[in-house]
Coordinates of C-alpha atoms and ligand atoms in Angstrom, one line a residue:
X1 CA 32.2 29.7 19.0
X2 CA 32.7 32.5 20.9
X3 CA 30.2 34.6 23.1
X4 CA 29.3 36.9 20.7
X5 CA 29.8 34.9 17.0
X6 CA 26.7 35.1 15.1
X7 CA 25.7 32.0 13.3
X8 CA 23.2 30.4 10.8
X9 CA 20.6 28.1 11.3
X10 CA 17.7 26.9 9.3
X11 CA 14.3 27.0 11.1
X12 CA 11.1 25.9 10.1
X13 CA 8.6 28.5 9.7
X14 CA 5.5 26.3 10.5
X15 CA 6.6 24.6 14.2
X16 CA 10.3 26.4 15.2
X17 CA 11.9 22.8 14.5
X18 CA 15.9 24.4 14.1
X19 CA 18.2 22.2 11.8
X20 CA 22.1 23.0 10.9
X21 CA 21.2 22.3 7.4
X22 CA 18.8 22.9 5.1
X23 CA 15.9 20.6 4.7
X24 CA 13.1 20.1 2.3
X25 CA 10.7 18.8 4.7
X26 CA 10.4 19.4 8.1
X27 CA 10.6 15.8 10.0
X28 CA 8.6 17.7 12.9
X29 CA 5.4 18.9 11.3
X30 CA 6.2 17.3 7.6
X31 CA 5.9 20.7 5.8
X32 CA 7.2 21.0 3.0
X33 CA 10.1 24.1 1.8
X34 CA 9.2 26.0 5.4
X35 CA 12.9 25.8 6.3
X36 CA 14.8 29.4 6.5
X37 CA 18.0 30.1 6.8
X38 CA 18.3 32.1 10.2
X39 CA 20.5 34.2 12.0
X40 CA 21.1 34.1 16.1
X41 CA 23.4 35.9 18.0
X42 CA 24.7 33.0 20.3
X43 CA 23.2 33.6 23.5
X44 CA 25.0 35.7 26.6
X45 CA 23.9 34.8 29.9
X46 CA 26.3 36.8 31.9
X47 CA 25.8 36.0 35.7
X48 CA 24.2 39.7 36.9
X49 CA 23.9 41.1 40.4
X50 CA 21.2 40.6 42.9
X51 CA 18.3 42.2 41.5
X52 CA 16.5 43.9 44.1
X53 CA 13.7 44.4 42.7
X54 CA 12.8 40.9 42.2
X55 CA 14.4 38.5 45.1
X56 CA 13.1 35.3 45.7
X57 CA 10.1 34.6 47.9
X58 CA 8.9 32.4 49.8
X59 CA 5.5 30.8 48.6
X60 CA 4.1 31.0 51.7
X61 CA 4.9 34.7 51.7
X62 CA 3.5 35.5 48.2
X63 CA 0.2 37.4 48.1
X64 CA -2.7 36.4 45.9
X65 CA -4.6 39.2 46.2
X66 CA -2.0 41.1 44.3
X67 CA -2.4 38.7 41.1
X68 CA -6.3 39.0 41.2
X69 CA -8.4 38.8 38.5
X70 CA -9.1 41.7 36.2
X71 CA -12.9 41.5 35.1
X72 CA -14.2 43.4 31.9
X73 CA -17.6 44.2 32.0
X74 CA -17.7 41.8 29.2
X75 CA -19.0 38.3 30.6
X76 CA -18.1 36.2 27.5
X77 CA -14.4 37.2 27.9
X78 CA -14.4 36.7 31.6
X79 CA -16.2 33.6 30.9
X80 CA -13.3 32.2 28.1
X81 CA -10.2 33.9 30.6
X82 CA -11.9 31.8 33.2
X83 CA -13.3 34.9 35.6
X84 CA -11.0 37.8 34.4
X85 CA -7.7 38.8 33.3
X86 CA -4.9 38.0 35.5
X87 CA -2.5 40.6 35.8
X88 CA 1.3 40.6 34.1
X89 CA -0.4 37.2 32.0
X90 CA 0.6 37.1 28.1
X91 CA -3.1 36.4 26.5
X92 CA -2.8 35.3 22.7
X93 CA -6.1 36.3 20.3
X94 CA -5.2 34.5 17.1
X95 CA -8.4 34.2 14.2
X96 CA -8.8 33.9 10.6
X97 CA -8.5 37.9 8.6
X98 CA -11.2 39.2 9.2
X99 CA -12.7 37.6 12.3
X100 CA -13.1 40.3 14.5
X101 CA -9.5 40.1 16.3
X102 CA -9.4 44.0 16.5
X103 CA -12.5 44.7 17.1
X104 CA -12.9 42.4 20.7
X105 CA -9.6 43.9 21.5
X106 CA -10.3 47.2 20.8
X107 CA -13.9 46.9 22.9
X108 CA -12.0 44.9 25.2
X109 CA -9.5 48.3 25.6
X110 CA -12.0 50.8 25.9
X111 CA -14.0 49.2 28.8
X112 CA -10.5 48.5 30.8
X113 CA -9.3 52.3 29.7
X114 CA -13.3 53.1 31.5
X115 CA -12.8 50.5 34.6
X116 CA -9.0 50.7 35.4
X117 CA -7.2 53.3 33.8
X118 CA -5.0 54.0 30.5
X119 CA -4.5 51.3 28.0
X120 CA -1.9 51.0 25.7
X121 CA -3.3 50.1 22.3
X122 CA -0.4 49.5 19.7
X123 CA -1.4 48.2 16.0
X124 CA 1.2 47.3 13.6
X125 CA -1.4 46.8 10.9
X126 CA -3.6 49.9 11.2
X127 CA -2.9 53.9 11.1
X128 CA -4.8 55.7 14.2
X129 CA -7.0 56.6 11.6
X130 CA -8.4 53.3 10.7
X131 CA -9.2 52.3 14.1
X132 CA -10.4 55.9 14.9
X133 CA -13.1 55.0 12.2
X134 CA -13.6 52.0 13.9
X135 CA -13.9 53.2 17.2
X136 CA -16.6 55.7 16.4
X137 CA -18.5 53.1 14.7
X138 CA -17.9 50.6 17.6
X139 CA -19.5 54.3 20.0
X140 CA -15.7 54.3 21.4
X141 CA -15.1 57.4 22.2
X142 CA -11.2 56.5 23.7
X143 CA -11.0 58.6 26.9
X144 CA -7.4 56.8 28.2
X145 CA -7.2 54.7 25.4
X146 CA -3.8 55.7 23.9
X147 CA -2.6 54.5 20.6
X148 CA 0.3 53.7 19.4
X149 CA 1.3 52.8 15.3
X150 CA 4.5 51.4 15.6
X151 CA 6.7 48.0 14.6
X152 CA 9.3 48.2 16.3
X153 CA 9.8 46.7 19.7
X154 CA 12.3 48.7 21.6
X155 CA 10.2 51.9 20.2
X156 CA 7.0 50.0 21.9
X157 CA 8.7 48.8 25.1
X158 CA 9.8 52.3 26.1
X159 CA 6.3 53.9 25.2
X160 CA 4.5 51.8 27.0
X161 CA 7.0 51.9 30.3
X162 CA 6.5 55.8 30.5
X163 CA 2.3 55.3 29.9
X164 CA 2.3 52.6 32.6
X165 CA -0.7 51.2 31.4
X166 CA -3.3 49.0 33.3
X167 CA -3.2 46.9 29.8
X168 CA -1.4 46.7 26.6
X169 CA -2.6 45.1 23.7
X170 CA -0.5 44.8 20.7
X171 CA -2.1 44.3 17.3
X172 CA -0.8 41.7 15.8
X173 CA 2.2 40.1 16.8
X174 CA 3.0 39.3 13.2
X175 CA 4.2 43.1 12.8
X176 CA 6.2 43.7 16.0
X177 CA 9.4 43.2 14.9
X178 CA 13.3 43.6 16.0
X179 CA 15.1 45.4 13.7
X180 CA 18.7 44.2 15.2
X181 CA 17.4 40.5 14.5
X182 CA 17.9 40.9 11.0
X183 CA 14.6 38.5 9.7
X184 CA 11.6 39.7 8.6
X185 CA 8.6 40.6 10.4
X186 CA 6.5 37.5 11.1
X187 CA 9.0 35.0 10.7
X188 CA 9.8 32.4 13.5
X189 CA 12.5 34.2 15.2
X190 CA 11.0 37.8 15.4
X191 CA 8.1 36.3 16.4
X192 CA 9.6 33.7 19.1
X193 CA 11.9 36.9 20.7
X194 CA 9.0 39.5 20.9
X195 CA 7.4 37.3 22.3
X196 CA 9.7 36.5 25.2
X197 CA 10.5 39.9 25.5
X198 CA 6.9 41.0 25.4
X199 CA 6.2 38.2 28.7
X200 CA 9.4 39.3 30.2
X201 CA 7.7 42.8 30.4
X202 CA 4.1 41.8 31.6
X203 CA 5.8 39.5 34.1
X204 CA 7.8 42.4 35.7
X205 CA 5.4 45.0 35.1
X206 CA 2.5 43.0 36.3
X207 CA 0.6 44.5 33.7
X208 CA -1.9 42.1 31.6
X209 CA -1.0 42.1 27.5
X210 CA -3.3 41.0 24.7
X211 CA -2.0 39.9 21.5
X212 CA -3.8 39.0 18.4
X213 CA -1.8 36.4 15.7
X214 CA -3.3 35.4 12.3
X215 CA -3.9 31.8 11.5
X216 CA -2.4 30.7 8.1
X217 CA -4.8 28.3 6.0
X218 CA -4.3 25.2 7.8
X219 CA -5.7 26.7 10.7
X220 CA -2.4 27.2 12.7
X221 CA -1.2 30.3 14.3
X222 CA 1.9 31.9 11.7
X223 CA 5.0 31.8 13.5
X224 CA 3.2 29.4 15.1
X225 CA 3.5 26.6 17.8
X226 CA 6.4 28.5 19.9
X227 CA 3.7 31.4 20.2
X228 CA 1.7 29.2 22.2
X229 CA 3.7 27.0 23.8
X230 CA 5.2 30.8 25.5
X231 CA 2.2 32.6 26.4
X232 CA 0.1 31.6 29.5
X233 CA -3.4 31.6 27.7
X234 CA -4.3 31.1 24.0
X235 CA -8.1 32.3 22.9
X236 CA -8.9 31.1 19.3
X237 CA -11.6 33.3 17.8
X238 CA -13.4 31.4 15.3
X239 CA -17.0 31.9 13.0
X240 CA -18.0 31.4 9.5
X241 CA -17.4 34.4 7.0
X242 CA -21.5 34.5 6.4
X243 CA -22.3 33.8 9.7
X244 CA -22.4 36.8 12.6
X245 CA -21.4 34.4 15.3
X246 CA -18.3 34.6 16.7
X247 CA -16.4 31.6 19.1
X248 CA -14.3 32.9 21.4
X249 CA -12.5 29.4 22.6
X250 CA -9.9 28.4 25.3
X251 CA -7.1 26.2 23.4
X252 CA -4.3 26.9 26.7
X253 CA -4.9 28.6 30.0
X254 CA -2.6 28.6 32.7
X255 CA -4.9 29.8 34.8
X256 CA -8.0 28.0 34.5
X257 CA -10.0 26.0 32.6
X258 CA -9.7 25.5 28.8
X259 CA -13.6 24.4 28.4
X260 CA -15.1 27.3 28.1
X261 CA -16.2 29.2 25.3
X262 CA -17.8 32.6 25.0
X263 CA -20.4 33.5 21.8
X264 CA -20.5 36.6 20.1
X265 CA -22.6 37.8 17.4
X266 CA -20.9 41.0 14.4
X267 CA -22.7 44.0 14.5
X268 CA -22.8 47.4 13.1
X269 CA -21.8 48.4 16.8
X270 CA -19.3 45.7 17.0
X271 CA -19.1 41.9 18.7
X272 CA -22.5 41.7 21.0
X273 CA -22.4 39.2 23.7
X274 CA -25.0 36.2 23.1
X275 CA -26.0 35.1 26.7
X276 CA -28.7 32.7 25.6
X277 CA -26.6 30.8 22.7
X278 CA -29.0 27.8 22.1
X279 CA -31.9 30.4 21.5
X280 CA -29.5 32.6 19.5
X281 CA -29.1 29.4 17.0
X282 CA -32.2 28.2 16.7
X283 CA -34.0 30.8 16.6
X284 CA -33.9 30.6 12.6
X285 CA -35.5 26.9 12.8
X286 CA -38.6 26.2 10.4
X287 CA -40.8 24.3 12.9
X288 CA -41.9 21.7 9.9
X289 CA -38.9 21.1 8.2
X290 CA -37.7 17.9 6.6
X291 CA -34.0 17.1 7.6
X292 CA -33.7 19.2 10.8
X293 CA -32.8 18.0 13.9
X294 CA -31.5 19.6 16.9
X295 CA -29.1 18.3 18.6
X296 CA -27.4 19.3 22.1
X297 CA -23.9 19.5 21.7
X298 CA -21.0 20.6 24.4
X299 CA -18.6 23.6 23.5
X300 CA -16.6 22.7 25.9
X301 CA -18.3 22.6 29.1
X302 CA -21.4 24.8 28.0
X303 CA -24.6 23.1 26.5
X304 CA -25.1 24.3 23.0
X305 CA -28.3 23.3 21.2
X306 CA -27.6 23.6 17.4
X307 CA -29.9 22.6 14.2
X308 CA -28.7 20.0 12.4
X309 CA -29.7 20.3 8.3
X310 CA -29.6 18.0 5.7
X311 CA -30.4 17.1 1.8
X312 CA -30.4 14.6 -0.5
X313 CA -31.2 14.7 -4.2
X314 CA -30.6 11.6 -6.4
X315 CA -27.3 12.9 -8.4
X316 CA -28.0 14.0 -11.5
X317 CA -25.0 12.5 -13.2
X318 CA -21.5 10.7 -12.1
X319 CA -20.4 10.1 -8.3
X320 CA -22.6 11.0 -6.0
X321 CA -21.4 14.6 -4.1
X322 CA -21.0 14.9 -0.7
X323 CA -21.1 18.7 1.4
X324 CA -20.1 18.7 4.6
X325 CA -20.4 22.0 6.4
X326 CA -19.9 22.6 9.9
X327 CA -19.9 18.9 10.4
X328 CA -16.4 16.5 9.5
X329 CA -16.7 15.5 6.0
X330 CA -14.9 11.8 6.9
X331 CA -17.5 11.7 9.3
X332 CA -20.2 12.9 6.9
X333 CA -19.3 9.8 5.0
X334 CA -19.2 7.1 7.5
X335 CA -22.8 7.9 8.8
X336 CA -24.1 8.3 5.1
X337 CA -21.7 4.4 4.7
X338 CA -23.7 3.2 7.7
X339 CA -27.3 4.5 7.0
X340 CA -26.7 2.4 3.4
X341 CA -25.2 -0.5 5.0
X342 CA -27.1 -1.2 8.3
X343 CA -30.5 1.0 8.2
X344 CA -31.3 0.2 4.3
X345 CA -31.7 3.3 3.0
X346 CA -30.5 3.7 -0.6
X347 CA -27.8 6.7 -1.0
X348 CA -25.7 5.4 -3.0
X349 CA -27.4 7.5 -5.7
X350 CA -28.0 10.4 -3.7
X351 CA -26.4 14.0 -3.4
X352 CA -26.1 14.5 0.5
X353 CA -25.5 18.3 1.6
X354 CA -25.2 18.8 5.3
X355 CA -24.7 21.6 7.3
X356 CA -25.0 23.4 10.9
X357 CA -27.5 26.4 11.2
X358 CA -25.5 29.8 12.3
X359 CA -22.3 28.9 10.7
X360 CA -20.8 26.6 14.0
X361 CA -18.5 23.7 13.8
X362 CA -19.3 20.5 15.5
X363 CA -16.3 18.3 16.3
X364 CA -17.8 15.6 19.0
X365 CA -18.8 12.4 17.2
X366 CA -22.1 12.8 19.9
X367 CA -23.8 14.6 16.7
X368 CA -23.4 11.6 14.6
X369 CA -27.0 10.7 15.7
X370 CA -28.0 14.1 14.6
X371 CA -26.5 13.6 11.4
X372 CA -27.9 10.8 10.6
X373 CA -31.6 11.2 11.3
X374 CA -31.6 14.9 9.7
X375 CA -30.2 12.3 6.3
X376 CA -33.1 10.2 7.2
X377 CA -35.9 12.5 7.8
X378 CA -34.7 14.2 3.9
X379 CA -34.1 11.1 2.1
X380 CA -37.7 9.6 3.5
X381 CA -39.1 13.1 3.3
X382 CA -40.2 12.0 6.6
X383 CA -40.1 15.0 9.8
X384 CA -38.4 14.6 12.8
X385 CA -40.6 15.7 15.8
X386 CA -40.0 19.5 16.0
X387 CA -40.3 18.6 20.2
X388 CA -37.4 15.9 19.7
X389 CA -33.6 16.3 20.3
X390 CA -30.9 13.5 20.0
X391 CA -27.3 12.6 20.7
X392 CA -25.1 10.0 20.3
X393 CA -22.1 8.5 18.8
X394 CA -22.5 6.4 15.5
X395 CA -20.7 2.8 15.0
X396 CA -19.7 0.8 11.8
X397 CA -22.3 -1.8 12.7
X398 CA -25.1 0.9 13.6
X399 CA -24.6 0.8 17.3
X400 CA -25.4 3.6 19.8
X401 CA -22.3 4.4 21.6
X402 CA -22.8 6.6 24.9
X403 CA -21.8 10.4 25.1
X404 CA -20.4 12.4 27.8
X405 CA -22.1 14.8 30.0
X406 CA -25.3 13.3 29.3
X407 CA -27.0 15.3 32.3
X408 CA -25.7 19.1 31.0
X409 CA -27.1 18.8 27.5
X410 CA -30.1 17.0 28.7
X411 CA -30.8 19.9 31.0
X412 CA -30.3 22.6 28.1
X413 CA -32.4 20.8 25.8
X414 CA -35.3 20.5 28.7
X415 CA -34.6 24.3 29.7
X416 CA -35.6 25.3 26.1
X417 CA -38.7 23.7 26.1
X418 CA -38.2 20.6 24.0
X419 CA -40.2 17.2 25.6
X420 CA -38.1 14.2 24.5
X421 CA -34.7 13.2 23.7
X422 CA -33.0 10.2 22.0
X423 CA -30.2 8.9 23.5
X424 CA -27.8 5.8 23.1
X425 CA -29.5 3.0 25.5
X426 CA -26.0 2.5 26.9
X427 CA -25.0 5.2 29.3
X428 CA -28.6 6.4 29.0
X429 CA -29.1 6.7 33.1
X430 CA -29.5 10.6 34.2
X431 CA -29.5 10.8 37.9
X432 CA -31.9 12.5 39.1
X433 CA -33.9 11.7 36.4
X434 CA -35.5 14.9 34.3
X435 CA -38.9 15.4 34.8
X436 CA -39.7 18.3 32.0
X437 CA -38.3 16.0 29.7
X438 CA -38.6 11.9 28.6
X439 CA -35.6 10.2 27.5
X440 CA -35.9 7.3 25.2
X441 CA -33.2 4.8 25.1
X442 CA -32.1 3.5 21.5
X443 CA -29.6 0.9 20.7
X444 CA -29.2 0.7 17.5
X445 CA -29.1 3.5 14.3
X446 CA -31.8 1.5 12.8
X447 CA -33.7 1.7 16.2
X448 CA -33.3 5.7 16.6
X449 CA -34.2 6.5 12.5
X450 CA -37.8 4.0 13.3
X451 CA -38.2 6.0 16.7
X452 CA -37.2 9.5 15.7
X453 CA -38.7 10.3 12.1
X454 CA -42.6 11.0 12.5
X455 CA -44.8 8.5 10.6
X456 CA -45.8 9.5 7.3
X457 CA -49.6 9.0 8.0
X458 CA -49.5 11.9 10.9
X459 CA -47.7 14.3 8.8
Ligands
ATP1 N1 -20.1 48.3 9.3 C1 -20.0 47.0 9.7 N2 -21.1 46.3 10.2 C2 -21.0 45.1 10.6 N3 -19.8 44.4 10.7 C3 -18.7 45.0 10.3 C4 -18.7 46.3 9.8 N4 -17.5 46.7 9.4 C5 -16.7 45.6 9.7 N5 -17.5 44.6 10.2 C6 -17.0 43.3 10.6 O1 -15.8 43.4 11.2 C7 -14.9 42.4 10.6 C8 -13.5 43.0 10.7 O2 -13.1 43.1 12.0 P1 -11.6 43.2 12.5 O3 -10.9 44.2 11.7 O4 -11.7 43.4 14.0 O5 -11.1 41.8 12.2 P2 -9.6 41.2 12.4 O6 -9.7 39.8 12.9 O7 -8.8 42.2 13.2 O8 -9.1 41.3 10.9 P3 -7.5 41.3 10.4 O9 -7.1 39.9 10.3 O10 -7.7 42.0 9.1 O11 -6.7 42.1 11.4 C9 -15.4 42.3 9.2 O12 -15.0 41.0 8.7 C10 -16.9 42.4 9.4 O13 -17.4 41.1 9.8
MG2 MG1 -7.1 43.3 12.8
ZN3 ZN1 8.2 22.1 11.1

């Protein structure tokens, strides 16, 4: 093939797998009809001159200061970024429609425009209309805050050169496009080269830029793995549509940490920063409610107290339903299994609905506990003790397993005022031990529903 031949490939439009042929399913990420057929100019790496604006340096030479962090007067994104922005890093903000992708960026513009200088603000998706009405609702008035409606790459790349901006954020990568490449916006190999080209740019400009990507149904990013694997940090933004509580979450950071998470809550005046989460979600809680239970989970590194809700009704007719929200539906299942199996209780005919209060997702098995105690306290209309928080990871045979970090959500739960906690007798040992709050060690699932549900006759 010669150096400037163009050819055809197929590329999967889920995970960037490339094949010579066509196939039906990818053998990479087993999708099914993603394959597209794909022009690419064979690549050219001519050997170039010296480039003197970039020589090689010696590491001992090179100067951190230059490369320090950027931080927004906006604590939860310094918090997820890890203390700031770092300048000339590719950041990716990808989120279901609707999140509030826009929105943090656009607040996220205005303050820099305020603390550093002009910001390039360039939406594929929007006219400078639609985010003008935003920005007046969000009180943005947009002193050097430029913005830019525009697709196409080349036109963006020169714009922002001659602004020299202290940030660029580009709204949403999806709609950048090439024209020479030849495939339509959003697919795998627009995305894939403005993405390069966009890092080549922050990396020589030392300017930091923000992208925001949509998330297809399965929860990916569209045009999708390649994004991440070629930016330095991805930030997922994440809530429930009829909750007001947004997760901003590290997923990759090449410059810190990827256990932190910053909370948000959707207002008229845009995302608000929650700095007291646990209060922020429980602050809803019905002191003498059957099947509630708080339970201290980890968002990463931070302590995050969250109410834990259940239901059971005996079904009406047919299977029994089970309604998992917030909380793994498999999981969901194997407590409810368990709960029948080794604590006696009788759902086989029951309806169980369970769900998290303020619309977050729990992933860590340590709210299996939870789980199962807010099913008991419902199904034996029985209350758990509104002073009482547990963790801990459920077994097949109703054993206790032992959670990490044991100390941090112990000291949240203690910090918000509550005066016991269950915890899995292995692993239960908290050095120095709490004072403001009593730990009882349980072994067993039958052990921690006996301890934890308050007896009927003190109702
Ligand atoms: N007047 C309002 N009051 C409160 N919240 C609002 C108001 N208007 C919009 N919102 C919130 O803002 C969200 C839209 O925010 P935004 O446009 O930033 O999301 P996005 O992630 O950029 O969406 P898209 O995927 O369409 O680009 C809405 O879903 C809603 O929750
Ligand atoms: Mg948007
Ligand atoms: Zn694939």
């Amino acid at each position: 093939m010669s150096k400037s031949e163009k050819r055809a490939i197929f590329v999967c439009q889920q995970c960037g797998k490339e094949s010579l042929k066509w196939l039906g399913r990818c053998p990479d990420c087993q999708q099914w009809n993603t394959f597209v057929e794909t022009v690419i100019a064979a690549p050219v790496v001519p050997s170039r001159p010296l480039s003197p604006a970039n020589p090689p340096q010696e590491l001992s030479q090179v100067d951190i200061e230059a490369a320090a962090r950027i931080a927004l007067p906006l604590a939860e994104f310094n918090r997820v970024l890890g203390g700031g922005l770092v300048p000339g890093s590719l950041v990716l903000i990808s989120g279901d429609p609707g999140i509030g992708k826009s929105t943090l960026l656009l607040q996220a513009s205005a303050l820099m425009a305020r603390e550093k200088g002009t910001v390039a603000y360039i939406s594929g998706e929007e006219t400078r209309h639609q985010i003008k009405l935003r920005a007046k609702r969000l009180g943005i008035t947009g002193e050097r805050l430029y913005l830019l409606a525009e697709t196409d790459l080349g036109v963006i790349l020169n714009q922002i050169e001659q602004l020299s901006p202290s940030l660029v954020v580009i709204d949403s990568i999806q709609t950048v496009n090439i024209p020479e490449l030849g495939a339509a916006p959003g697919s795998v190999s627009q995305v894939r080269e403005c993405t390069l080209r966009l890092m080549q740019w922050a990396k020589l400009s030392g300017v930091p830029v923000c992208i925001a990507g949509h998330v297809t149904k399965d929860g990916t990013i569209a045009g999708p793995r390649i994004l991440e694997h070629i930016v330095d940090v991805v930030l997922y933004f994440e809530g429930e549509p009829f909750s007001a509580y947004r997760l901003l979450r590290s997923v990759k950071n090449r410059f810190g940490s990827t256990n932190e998470v910053g909370v948000f809550e959707m207002k008229e005046q845009g995302l608000v920063e929650v700095d007291n989460p646990s209060l922020a979600f429980l602050s809803q809680r019905g002191e003498e409610a059957k099947g509630s239970v708080v339970v201290p989970t980890l968002e990463g590194s931070r302590p995050l107290l969250v109410e834990i809700q259940a239901l059971t009704i005996p079904t009406s007719f047919g299977l029994p339903r089970r309604t998992a929200n917030g909380v793994d539906f498999n999981r969901l299942l194997l407590i409810a299994a368990v709960l029948t199996q080794r604590v006696g209780l009788r759902l086989g005919n029951q309806d169980i609905m369970v769900s998290v209060a303020g619309g977050l997702k729990i992933g860590e098995p340590a709210a299996d506990l939870g789980i199962a105690l807010a099913i008991a306290s419902s199904f034996r209309d029985q209350l758990v003790d509104p002073g009482l928080v547990v963790v801990g990871e459920v077994g097949l045979s109703g054993e206790l397993r032992a959670v990490s970090q044991l100390e941090r959500r112990i000291a949240e739960a203690a910090r918000l005022g509550f005066k016991s906690c269950l915890v899995p007798k292995t692993g239960a040992r908290v050095s120095p031990s709490p004072k403001e709050i009593e730990l009882i060690p349980v072994s067993t699932l039958r052990e921690a529903v006996s301890t934890g549900l308050v007896k009927r006759s003190d109702n």
